[in-house]
Short mmCIF file of C-alpha atoms and ligand atoms in Angstrom, two decimals:
data_model
loop_
_atom_site.label_atom_id
_atom_site.label_comp_id
_atom_site.label_asym_id
_atom_site.label_seq_id
_atom_site.Cartn_x
_atom_site.Cartn_y
_atom_site.Cartn_z
CA UNK D 1 145.93 94.95 42.05
CA UNK D 2 148.50 92.19 41.52
CA UNK D 3 147.45 88.69 42.49
CA UNK D 4 149.64 85.59 42.75
CA UNK D 5 147.49 82.89 41.16
CA UNK D 6 147.29 79.23 42.18
CA UNK D 7 145.14 77.58 39.47
CA UNK D 8 144.85 74.08 41.00
CA UNK D 9 145.03 70.81 39.07
CA UNK D 10 141.36 70.60 38.11
CA UNK D 11 141.77 73.84 36.17
CA UNK D 12 143.91 71.90 33.71
CA UNK D 13 141.23 69.22 33.21
CA UNK D 14 137.72 68.92 34.54
CA UNK D 15 137.28 72.61 35.28
CA UNK D 16 139.12 74.19 32.38
CA UNK D 17 136.20 76.58 31.86
CA UNK D 18 136.50 77.80 35.44
CA UNK D 19 140.19 78.59 35.02
CA UNK D 20 139.72 80.30 31.67
CA UNK D 21 136.72 82.36 32.79
CA UNK D 22 138.42 83.29 36.07
CA UNK D 23 141.40 84.69 34.18
CA UNK D 24 139.11 86.58 31.82
CA UNK D 25 136.92 88.22 34.46
CA UNK D 26 139.93 89.18 36.57
CA UNK D 27 141.41 90.96 33.59
CA UNK D 28 138.09 92.67 32.86
CA UNK D 29 137.79 93.80 36.48
CA UNK D 30 141.33 95.17 36.65
CA UNK D 31 143.10 92.43 38.62
CA UNK D 32 146.42 91.20 37.24
CA UNK D 33 146.95 87.49 37.76
CA UNK D 34 150.42 85.97 37.69
CA UNK D 35 150.66 82.19 38.01
CA UNK D 36 152.82 80.91 40.84
CA UNK D 37 155.78 79.58 38.89
CA UNK D 38 156.00 75.77 38.86
CA UNK D 39 153.17 75.36 41.36
CA UNK D 40 152.41 71.81 42.51
CA UNK D 41 149.31 69.94 43.69
CA UNK D 42 148.10 70.81 47.22
CA UNK D 43 147.33 67.13 47.89
CA UNK D 44 143.58 67.75 47.75
CA UNK D 45 141.30 65.52 49.85
CA UNK D 46 143.61 62.48 49.74
CA UNK D 47 146.46 64.56 51.19
CA UNK D 48 144.68 65.84 54.27
CA UNK D 49 142.74 62.62 54.71
CA UNK D 50 145.97 60.69 55.09
CA UNK D 51 148.09 63.13 57.05
CA UNK D 52 147.97 66.78 58.05
CA UNK D 53 151.73 67.28 57.94
CA UNK D 54 151.94 65.80 54.43
CA UNK D 55 149.11 68.03 53.28
CA UNK D 56 150.79 70.95 55.04
CA UNK D 57 154.08 70.35 53.23
CA UNK D 58 152.43 70.06 49.82
CA UNK D 59 150.59 73.33 50.41
CA UNK D 60 153.50 75.14 52.05
CA UNK D 61 155.71 74.57 49.00
CA UNK D 62 153.28 76.67 46.97
CA UNK D 63 152.77 79.41 49.54
CA UNK D 64 156.55 79.65 49.92
CA UNK D 65 156.88 80.10 46.14
CA UNK D 66 154.16 82.76 46.25
CA UNK D 67 155.93 84.60 49.05
CA UNK D 68 158.83 85.37 46.69
CA UNK D 69 156.51 87.11 44.21
CA UNK D 70 155.69 90.75 44.56
CA UNK D 71 151.97 90.28 44.77
CA UNK D 72 149.36 92.04 46.89
CA UNK D 73 147.60 88.81 47.62
CA UNK D 74 147.63 85.05 46.86
CA UNK D 75 144.44 83.70 45.31
CA UNK D 76 142.95 80.48 44.02
CA UNK D 77 139.57 79.83 42.38
CA UNK D 78 139.24 76.38 43.97
CA UNK D 79 137.75 76.11 47.49
CA UNK D 80 139.34 72.70 48.02
CA UNK D 81 142.83 74.04 47.25
CA UNK D 82 142.07 77.11 49.33
CA UNK D 83 141.03 75.01 52.29
CA UNK D 84 144.34 73.11 52.15
CA UNK D 85 146.43 76.25 51.72
CA UNK D 86 144.63 78.02 54.56
CA UNK D 87 144.78 75.03 56.90
CA UNK D 88 148.50 74.69 56.22
CA UNK D 89 149.09 78.36 56.98
CA UNK D 90 146.98 78.29 60.15
CA UNK D 91 148.27 74.99 61.51
CA UNK D 92 151.84 76.15 60.97
CA UNK D 93 151.33 78.92 63.48
CA UNK D 94 151.90 76.09 65.96
CA UNK D 95 155.70 75.58 66.11
CA UNK D 96 155.35 71.83 66.74
CA UNK D 97 153.28 71.41 63.60
CA UNK D 98 155.62 73.64 61.60
CA UNK D 99 158.54 71.44 62.68
CA UNK D 100 156.72 68.36 61.37
CA UNK D 101 156.11 70.06 58.03
CA UNK D 102 159.64 71.39 57.77
CA UNK D 103 160.98 67.87 58.24
CA UNK D 104 159.30 66.92 54.98
CA UNK D 105 160.58 69.86 52.96
CA UNK D 106 163.98 70.65 51.44
CA UNK D 107 164.14 73.93 53.32
CA UNK D 108 162.31 75.30 56.34
CA UNK D 109 159.32 77.38 55.32
CA UNK D 110 159.53 81.16 55.42
CA UNK D 111 156.66 83.29 56.75
CA UNK D 112 153.72 82.34 54.55
CA UNK D 113 151.23 84.74 52.93
CA UNK D 114 147.49 84.33 53.62
CA UNK D 115 145.66 82.84 50.62
CA UNK D 116 142.16 84.00 49.53
CA UNK D 117 139.55 82.86 47.07
CA UNK D 118 139.21 84.86 43.87
CA UNK D 119 135.56 85.36 44.87
CA UNK D 120 136.48 86.91 48.20
CA UNK D 121 138.85 89.38 46.55
CA UNK D 122 136.21 90.37 44.00
CA UNK D 123 133.39 90.91 46.48
CA UNK D 124 135.57 92.67 49.03
CA UNK D 125 137.66 94.85 46.75
CA UNK D 126 134.78 95.94 44.54
CA UNK D 127 131.39 97.18 45.63
CA UNK D 128 128.31 95.64 44.07
CA UNK D 129 127.51 99.09 42.61
CA UNK D 130 130.89 99.15 40.87
CA UNK D 131 130.24 95.72 39.44
CA UNK D 132 126.67 96.58 38.40
CA UNK D 133 128.02 99.65 36.59
CA UNK D 134 130.21 97.37 34.42
CA UNK D 135 127.35 95.11 33.37
CA UNK D 136 126.77 95.22 29.62
CA UNK D 137 124.29 92.37 29.41
CA UNK D 138 122.03 92.04 32.49
CA UNK D 139 121.18 88.42 33.25
CA UNK D 140 117.41 89.02 33.19
CA UNK D 141 115.51 85.77 33.01
CA UNK D 142 118.05 83.72 34.89
CA UNK D 143 116.63 82.29 38.11
CA UNK D 144 119.67 81.21 40.01
CA UNK D 145 120.12 78.97 43.04
CA UNK D 146 123.44 80.02 44.60
CA UNK D 147 125.21 76.94 45.84
CA UNK D 148 128.27 77.56 48.02
CA UNK D 149 129.03 74.04 49.21
CA UNK D 150 131.12 73.28 52.27
CA UNK D 151 134.64 74.41 51.87
CA UNK D 152 134.28 78.07 51.01
CA UNK D 153 132.78 78.89 54.41
CA UNK D 154 133.70 76.01 56.71
CA UNK D 155 135.30 75.69 59.14
CA UNK D 156 134.60 79.39 59.77
CA UNK D 157 137.63 79.88 62.02
CA UNK D 158 139.96 78.98 59.19
CA UNK D 159 138.08 80.17 56.12
CA UNK D 160 136.99 83.52 57.58
CA UNK D 161 134.67 84.36 54.74
CA UNK D 162 130.99 85.28 54.66
CA UNK D 163 128.33 83.76 56.92
CA UNK D 164 128.88 80.03 57.34
CA UNK D 165 125.17 79.13 57.58
CA UNK D 166 123.73 81.67 55.17
CA UNK D 167 126.44 83.12 52.94
CA UNK D 168 125.32 85.95 50.64
CA UNK D 169 128.33 86.91 48.52
CA UNK D 170 127.25 84.96 45.42
CA UNK D 171 123.62 86.02 45.94
CA UNK D 172 124.59 89.70 46.04
CA UNK D 173 126.90 89.32 43.07
CA UNK D 174 124.24 87.64 40.93
CA UNK D 175 121.69 90.31 41.86
CA UNK D 176 124.19 92.96 40.79
CA UNK D 177 124.44 91.15 37.45
CA UNK D 178 120.69 91.43 36.98
CA UNK D 179 119.74 87.82 37.71
CA UNK D 180 116.92 86.74 39.95
CA UNK D 181 118.20 84.80 42.95
CA UNK D 182 115.81 82.20 44.35
CA UNK D 183 115.76 81.44 48.08
CA UNK D 184 117.84 78.31 48.56
CA UNK D 185 118.05 76.57 51.93
CA UNK D 186 120.68 74.04 50.80
CA UNK D 187 123.33 76.66 50.01
CA UNK D 188 125.97 75.11 52.22
CA UNK D 189 124.90 71.46 52.28
CA UNK D 190 127.49 68.92 51.14
CA UNK D 191 127.24 67.55 47.56
CA UNK D 192 129.05 64.33 48.43
CA UNK D 193 132.49 65.64 47.55
CA UNK D 194 135.05 63.21 46.20
CA UNK D 195 133.31 60.22 47.75
CA UNK D 196 131.53 59.89 44.40
CA UNK D 197 134.59 58.19 43.00
CA UNK D 198 134.22 55.23 45.31
CA UNK D 199 130.64 55.48 46.50
CA UNK D 200 128.25 56.60 43.84
CA UNK D 201 125.22 56.14 46.11
CA UNK D 202 126.23 58.76 48.67
CA UNK D 203 127.11 61.43 46.13
CA UNK D 204 124.12 60.79 43.87
CA UNK D 205 121.74 61.16 46.79
CA UNK D 206 123.31 64.24 48.33
CA UNK D 207 123.73 65.99 44.98
CA UNK D 208 120.27 64.84 43.91
CA UNK D 209 118.69 66.54 46.91
CA UNK D 210 120.46 69.79 46.15
CA UNK D 211 119.24 69.75 42.55
CA UNK D 212 115.72 68.74 43.56
CA UNK D 213 115.47 71.60 46.04
CA UNK D 214 116.88 74.12 43.56
CA UNK D 215 114.16 73.13 41.13
CA UNK D 216 111.43 73.23 43.76
CA UNK D 217 112.42 76.79 44.60
CA UNK D 218 112.02 77.80 41.00
CA UNK D 219 115.62 77.93 39.82
CA UNK D 220 116.36 77.45 36.13
CA UNK D 221 120.08 77.08 36.84
CA UNK D 222 122.58 76.70 39.67
CA UNK D 223 125.74 78.71 40.21
CA UNK D 224 128.81 77.22 41.86
CA UNK D 225 132.29 78.36 42.81
CA UNK D 226 133.76 74.89 43.34
CA UNK D 227 135.10 72.46 40.70
CA UNK D 228 134.17 69.42 42.75
CA UNK D 229 130.60 70.61 43.47
CA UNK D 230 130.20 71.65 39.86
CA UNK D 231 131.34 68.23 38.64
CA UNK D 232 129.01 66.38 41.00
CA UNK D 233 126.04 68.51 39.99
CA UNK D 234 126.82 68.71 36.27
CA UNK D 235 128.85 65.72 35.03
CA UNK D 236 127.13 63.42 37.51
CA UNK D 237 123.68 64.99 37.14
CA UNK D 238 122.44 61.92 35.27
CA UNK D 239 123.44 59.72 38.25
CA UNK D 240 121.63 62.12 40.58
CA UNK D 241 118.55 61.96 38.35
CA UNK D 242 118.65 58.19 38.49
CA UNK D 243 118.94 58.21 42.28
CA UNK D 244 116.04 60.64 42.69
CA UNK D 245 113.87 59.16 39.93
CA UNK D 246 113.33 62.49 38.20
CA UNK D 247 114.80 64.73 35.52
CA UNK D 248 116.48 67.99 36.50
CA UNK D 249 118.12 69.34 33.35
CA UNK D 250 119.59 72.20 35.32
CA UNK D 251 122.66 73.92 33.86
CA UNK D 252 125.37 74.35 36.52
CA UNK D 253 127.43 77.47 35.85
CA UNK D 254 130.62 78.66 37.44
CA UNK D 255 129.95 82.13 38.82
CA UNK D 256 132.84 83.38 36.71
CA UNK D 257 131.03 82.30 33.54
CA UNK D 258 127.92 84.28 34.47
CA UNK D 259 129.97 87.27 35.57
CA UNK D 260 131.85 87.15 32.27
CA UNK D 261 128.59 86.84 30.35
CA UNK D 262 127.16 89.91 32.08
CA UNK D 263 130.38 91.84 31.46
CA UNK D 264 129.93 91.09 27.76
CA UNK D 265 132.95 88.80 27.39
CA UNK D 266 133.36 86.59 24.37
CA UNK D 267 132.32 82.94 24.53
CA UNK D 268 135.96 81.88 24.08
CA UNK D 269 136.47 83.33 27.58
CA UNK D 270 133.40 81.65 29.05
CA UNK D 271 133.57 78.18 27.45
CA UNK D 272 129.86 77.54 27.97
CA UNK D 273 130.05 74.48 25.72
CA UNK D 274 132.22 72.71 28.32
CA UNK D 275 129.17 72.32 30.55
CA UNK D 276 127.70 68.83 30.34
CA UNK D 277 124.08 69.89 30.90
CA UNK D 278 123.70 72.28 28.01
CA UNK D 279 122.91 75.87 28.98
CA UNK D 280 122.33 76.99 25.42
CA UNK D 281 118.52 76.87 25.35
CA UNK D 282 118.38 78.83 28.60
CA UNK D 283 120.94 81.39 27.45
CA UNK D 284 119.11 81.79 24.17
CA UNK D 285 115.86 82.52 25.99
CA UNK D 286 117.62 85.44 27.70
CA UNK D 287 118.04 87.09 24.34
CA UNK D 288 114.31 86.70 23.65
CA UNK D 289 112.08 89.82 23.51
CA UNK D 290 110.96 91.67 26.63
CA UNK D 291 107.66 89.89 27.38
CA UNK D 292 109.56 86.71 28.28
CA UNK D 293 111.61 88.62 30.83
CA UNK D 294 111.39 87.72 34.53
CA UNK D 295 110.24 90.16 37.24
CA UNK D 296 112.72 92.47 38.97
CA UNK D 297 115.55 90.59 40.61
CA UNK D 298 115.51 90.35 44.36
CA UNK D 299 117.71 88.62 46.91
CA UNK D 300 116.88 86.94 50.17
CA UNK D 301 115.89 89.29 52.98
CA UNK D 302 119.21 89.16 54.82
CA UNK D 303 121.13 90.57 51.86
CA UNK D 304 122.05 93.98 53.34
CA UNK D 305 123.60 92.99 56.63
CA UNK D 306 125.78 90.22 55.23
CA UNK D 307 127.46 91.94 52.38
CA UNK D 308 130.43 93.46 54.13
CA UNK D 309 131.54 90.83 56.62
CA UNK D 310 135.20 89.79 56.78
CA UNK D 311 137.97 91.49 54.88
CA UNK D 312 140.73 90.42 52.54
CA UNK D 313 143.79 92.48 53.26
CA UNK S 1 122.27 44.87 71.21
CA UNK S 2 125.98 44.78 71.69
CA UNK S 3 127.25 44.94 75.28
CA UNK S 4 130.48 46.79 75.94
CA UNK S 5 132.20 45.98 79.19
CA UNK S 6 133.64 49.30 80.15
CA UNK S 7 136.16 47.94 82.62
CA UNK S 8 137.66 45.68 79.96
CA UNK S 9 137.28 47.79 76.83
CA UNK S 10 138.54 51.13 78.10
CA UNK S 11 141.97 52.31 77.13
CA UNK S 12 142.67 55.31 79.31
CA UNK S 13 145.58 56.52 77.21
CA UNK S 14 143.56 56.59 74.06
CA UNK S 15 141.68 59.82 74.84
CA UNK S 16 144.98 61.55 75.60
CA UNK S 17 146.47 60.37 72.32
CA UNK S 18 143.49 61.60 70.32
CA UNK S 19 143.50 64.94 72.09
CA UNK S 20 147.22 65.40 71.56
CA UNK S 21 147.15 64.45 67.90
CA UNK S 22 144.04 66.44 66.99
CA UNK S 23 144.72 69.38 69.27
CA UNK S 24 141.05 69.23 70.35
CA UNK S 25 139.60 68.91 73.84
CA UNK S 26 137.21 66.01 73.44
CA UNK S 27 136.49 65.99 77.15
CA UNK S 28 134.30 69.09 76.69
CA UNK S 29 131.82 67.20 74.47
CA UNK S 30 128.51 66.93 76.34
CA UNK S 31 126.71 64.84 73.74
CA UNK S 32 124.27 67.48 72.55
CA UNK S 33 124.08 65.72 69.18
CA UNK S 34 124.41 68.88 67.07
CA UNK S 35 127.19 67.33 65.04
CA UNK S 36 125.10 64.27 64.23
CA UNK S 37 122.00 66.34 63.46
CA UNK S 38 123.69 68.21 60.62
CA UNK S 39 125.93 65.42 59.33
CA UNK S 40 125.26 64.61 55.65
CA UNK S 41 127.08 61.30 56.05
CA UNK S 42 124.86 60.18 58.95
CA UNK S 43 122.36 58.22 56.91
CA UNK S 44 125.19 56.09 55.53
CA UNK S 45 127.13 55.68 58.79
CA UNK S 46 127.26 52.62 61.05
CA UNK S 47 128.18 54.85 64.03
CA UNK S 48 127.02 58.45 64.24
CA UNK S 49 129.65 61.12 64.69
CA UNK S 50 128.51 62.01 68.23
CA UNK S 51 128.73 58.32 69.15
CA UNK S 52 132.27 58.22 67.84
CA UNK S 53 133.09 61.29 69.91
CA UNK S 54 131.68 59.55 72.99
CA UNK S 55 133.63 56.39 72.26
CA UNK S 56 136.87 58.34 71.97
CA UNK S 57 136.07 60.22 75.17
CA UNK S 58 135.54 56.98 77.06
CA UNK S 59 138.70 55.43 75.62
CA UNK S 60 136.75 52.82 73.66
CA UNK S 61 139.36 52.40 71.00
CA UNK S 62 137.72 49.55 69.09
CA UNK S 63 134.50 51.53 68.78
CA UNK S 64 136.24 54.74 67.81
CA UNK S 65 138.58 53.27 65.20
CA UNK S 66 136.80 50.20 63.92
CA UNK S 67 133.80 51.77 62.22
CA UNK S 68 132.96 52.42 58.59
CA UNK S 69 131.84 56.01 59.24
CA UNK S 70 135.42 57.30 59.45
CA UNK S 71 135.83 56.32 55.81
CA UNK S 72 132.56 57.82 54.67
CA UNK S 73 133.03 61.18 56.36
CA UNK S 74 132.90 63.89 53.72
CA UNK S 75 135.11 66.34 55.61
CA UNK S 76 132.37 68.95 55.17
CA UNK S 77 133.01 70.47 58.62
CA UNK S 78 129.32 71.07 59.35
CA UNK S 79 129.91 69.35 62.68
CA UNK S 80 132.85 71.63 63.54
CA UNK S 81 130.90 74.74 62.62
CA UNK S 82 127.94 73.77 64.82
CA UNK S 83 129.61 72.30 67.89
CA UNK S 84 128.69 74.54 70.85
CA UNK S 85 131.99 73.63 72.51
CA UNK S 86 134.02 74.65 69.50
CA UNK S 87 135.49 71.21 69.00
CA UNK S 88 136.80 70.75 65.47
CA UNK S 89 134.85 67.51 65.18
CA UNK S 90 135.79 67.00 61.53
CA UNK S 91 139.44 67.34 62.55
CA UNK S 92 138.92 64.66 65.19
CA UNK S 93 137.32 62.37 62.58
CA UNK S 94 140.36 62.91 60.38
CA UNK S 95 142.73 62.18 63.25
CA UNK S 96 140.84 58.99 64.11
CA UNK S 97 141.00 57.97 60.47
CA UNK S 98 144.73 58.35 60.29
CA UNK S 99 145.10 56.44 63.60
CA UNK S 100 142.85 53.70 62.20
CA UNK S 101 145.09 53.42 59.16
CA UNK S 102 148.26 53.26 61.18
CA UNK S 103 146.85 50.61 63.45
CA UNK S 104 145.49 48.44 60.68
CA UNK S 105 141.78 49.14 61.14
CA UNK S 106 141.24 50.11 57.53
CA UNK S 107 137.64 49.32 56.86
CA UNK S 108 137.05 50.65 53.43
CA UNK S 109 139.90 49.84 51.10
CA UNK S 110 138.48 51.43 47.93
CA UNK S 111 138.70 54.95 49.31
CA UNK S 112 142.20 54.26 50.57
CA UNK S 113 143.16 52.99 47.11
CA UNK S 114 141.76 56.10 45.50
CA UNK S 115 143.78 58.33 47.82
CA UNK S 116 146.94 56.32 47.10
CA UNK S 117 146.38 56.44 43.34
CA UNK S 118 145.90 60.18 43.58
CA UNK S 119 148.97 60.86 45.70
CA UNK S 120 151.20 58.56 43.62
CA UNK S 121 150.30 60.71 40.65
CA UNK S 122 151.27 63.84 42.57
CA UNK S 123 154.49 62.23 43.72
CA UNK S 124 155.48 61.33 40.14
CA UNK S 125 154.45 64.49 38.33
CA UNK S 126 153.98 67.21 40.91
CA UNK S 127 150.37 67.54 39.77
CA UNK S 128 147.43 65.23 39.15
CA UNK S 129 145.39 64.41 36.13
CA UNK S 130 142.06 62.69 36.43
CA UNK S 131 142.41 60.04 33.72
CA UNK S 132 145.59 58.69 35.28
CA UNK S 133 144.20 58.65 38.79
CA UNK S 134 141.04 56.85 37.70
CA UNK S 135 142.90 54.25 35.62
CA UNK S 136 145.24 53.51 38.50
CA UNK S 137 142.39 53.35 40.99
CA UNK S 138 140.39 50.94 38.83
CA UNK S 139 143.41 48.70 38.31
CA UNK S 140 144.01 48.51 42.04
CA UNK S 141 140.46 47.81 43.06
CA UNK S 142 138.66 46.47 40.02
CA UNK S 143 136.04 49.07 40.90
CA UNK S 144 135.00 52.43 39.65
CA UNK S 145 132.73 51.41 36.80
CA UNK S 146 130.21 54.06 37.73
CA UNK S 147 132.95 56.58 37.02
CA UNK S 148 133.65 54.97 33.69
CA UNK S 149 130.04 55.69 32.78
CA UNK S 150 130.91 59.36 33.20
CA UNK S 151 134.04 59.15 31.08
CA UNK S 152 132.46 59.57 27.63
CA UNK S 153 130.74 62.81 28.71
CA UNK S 154 133.97 64.10 30.21
CA UNK S 155 135.92 63.06 27.13
CA UNK S 156 133.46 64.71 24.77
CA UNK S 157 133.94 67.94 26.69
CA UNK S 158 137.72 67.68 26.52
CA UNK S 159 137.86 67.37 30.29
CA UNK S 160 140.04 64.26 30.49
CA UNK S 161 143.64 65.04 29.71
CA UNK S 162 145.56 61.84 28.96
CA UNK S 163 148.93 63.12 29.91
CA UNK S 164 149.87 64.71 33.16
CA UNK S 165 151.44 68.10 33.33
CA UNK S 166 154.90 67.41 34.75
CA UNK S 167 156.35 70.29 36.69
CA UNK S 168 160.04 71.18 36.86
CA UNK S 169 160.11 70.76 40.62
CA UNK S 170 158.62 67.26 40.57
CA UNK S 171 161.72 65.76 42.24
CA UNK S 172 161.29 68.24 45.03
CA UNK S 173 157.68 67.11 45.46
CA UNK S 174 158.75 63.46 45.27
CA UNK S 175 161.19 64.11 48.13
CA UNK S 176 158.27 65.30 50.31
CA UNK S 177 156.61 61.92 49.78
CA UNK S 178 159.86 60.03 50.28
CA UNK S 179 160.55 61.69 53.64
CA UNK S 180 156.94 61.15 54.65
CA UNK S 181 157.22 57.42 53.85
CA UNK S 182 160.54 57.12 55.71
CA UNK S 183 159.15 58.81 58.78
CA UNK S 184 156.24 56.43 58.84
CA UNK S 185 158.23 53.24 58.46
S1 SF4 E 401 128.29 68.98 68.66
FE1 SF4 E 401 130.13 69.02 69.94
S2 SF4 E 401 129.38 68.82 72.04
FE2 SF4 E 401 127.68 68.27 70.69
S3 SF4 E 401 127.83 66.02 70.56
FE3 SF4 E 401 128.96 66.86 68.81
S4 SF4 E 401 131.08 67.02 69.54
FE4 SF4 E 401 129.79 66.75 71.35
S1 SF4 E 402 132.77 66.43 58.51
FE1 SF4 E 402 132.20 64.28 58.43
S2 SF4 E 402 131.34 63.87 60.47
FE2 SF4 E 402 131.40 66.09 60.24
S3 SF4 E 402 129.34 66.63 59.49
FE3 SF4 E 402 130.68 66.38 57.67
S4 SF4 E 402 130.42 64.23 57.05
FE4 SF4 E 402 129.62 64.40 59.15
#
């Protein structure tokens, strides 16, 4: 399957490991990624916070570029980019809004393709059995809290992916990789998003609660699919610890890193050493002899009936 | 407790403007409070999101635009997902925020400065890079020291590029911003 790839700006900086591991797992799973040539920033939170038409124009430029590629589907790893791209596409179904966007662009926008997350394509194009069959190194011993954050599932009308209160796609994926998934009620709570830049208090508290709960439920790591969530939970973990008056020391992986690890990919494709809270002790313990191994992996009860909702075309 | 004189404070056009700009029917809000109950920003707000919805519905422009909450909203869309009347509440918050900016109600300059620093970077290069955005933001506001505390960790991990990636089509992107600025002036 050929995918037009929108990496997003953070993939060139703070989430380099997400970009690199995404490319590696896609290759390993048989998806061909081609970067959208000369892609530009979607405007991120500042764009849509200031003006929907401005955000729409910044996103539309990229979708228009993607529409000229012969790809089966447009994808991005970043939920924040995806939210902007999807909102632009959906809002532009209204001719009045499209006119406002077109006024800002050199040329009127053509019909735009629907963008998807890399995660959605993986979990909808491949069955969990197919993925499990490719696992070379089961993630036994990892107790994972799956943290989805806001943007991947909300607002549901626009994102059209998984259950917006209790998503299961990452849970099911991690179970297929042999990890134990702990029940985690804060799956879709907000981490404080980009407000951390100007208001440390809000982000430290909200992220701190997520980490505290993950620990209380027995997780030894958290998995994320969002560069902003990952940064708040990992790079800013020390601020969260300060706000909550306790130590967490929880490694925060991108799901692509754990998927790559289970598929037996090389560390150069996973870039584990980019994580601020070091995962090395935990990963080393996975290689330890059998008696240290955790009980059989199991997901939350609702696993079965959530796995096949929604569909990427 | 503050007293609001409805006959004086109400601006009957205001509700229409908000509905038109957001595309949402605020008149269907029946104050169930679901949005407020799930709002992660609530504990930091000076007006709860359902109160802001009520203010907009009643045409209480000062109340709806002159609060700090608009600038603390995390755009998480929990409110939109849980509203029984399918109002995109987060979208309304965003609309109110852009109205507040246009009408000079800006209550929290630091966040505004961060957004501007970010978008200037996009306008110049076509993409952003964190180091540049943060430096610009700190110069504008003299704030952001808590971020600076994070910089060494980010640097050590090679996560802070010092030069932006400039795309070929950056002039094209700059024109988007130019037209946007012209339209607004
Ligand atoms: S959830 Fe909807 S109906 Fe209920 S108070 Fe909020 S906006 Fe009004
Ligand atoms: S989008 Fe804003 S108002 Fe709505 S729940 Fe999230 S933080 Fe609260």
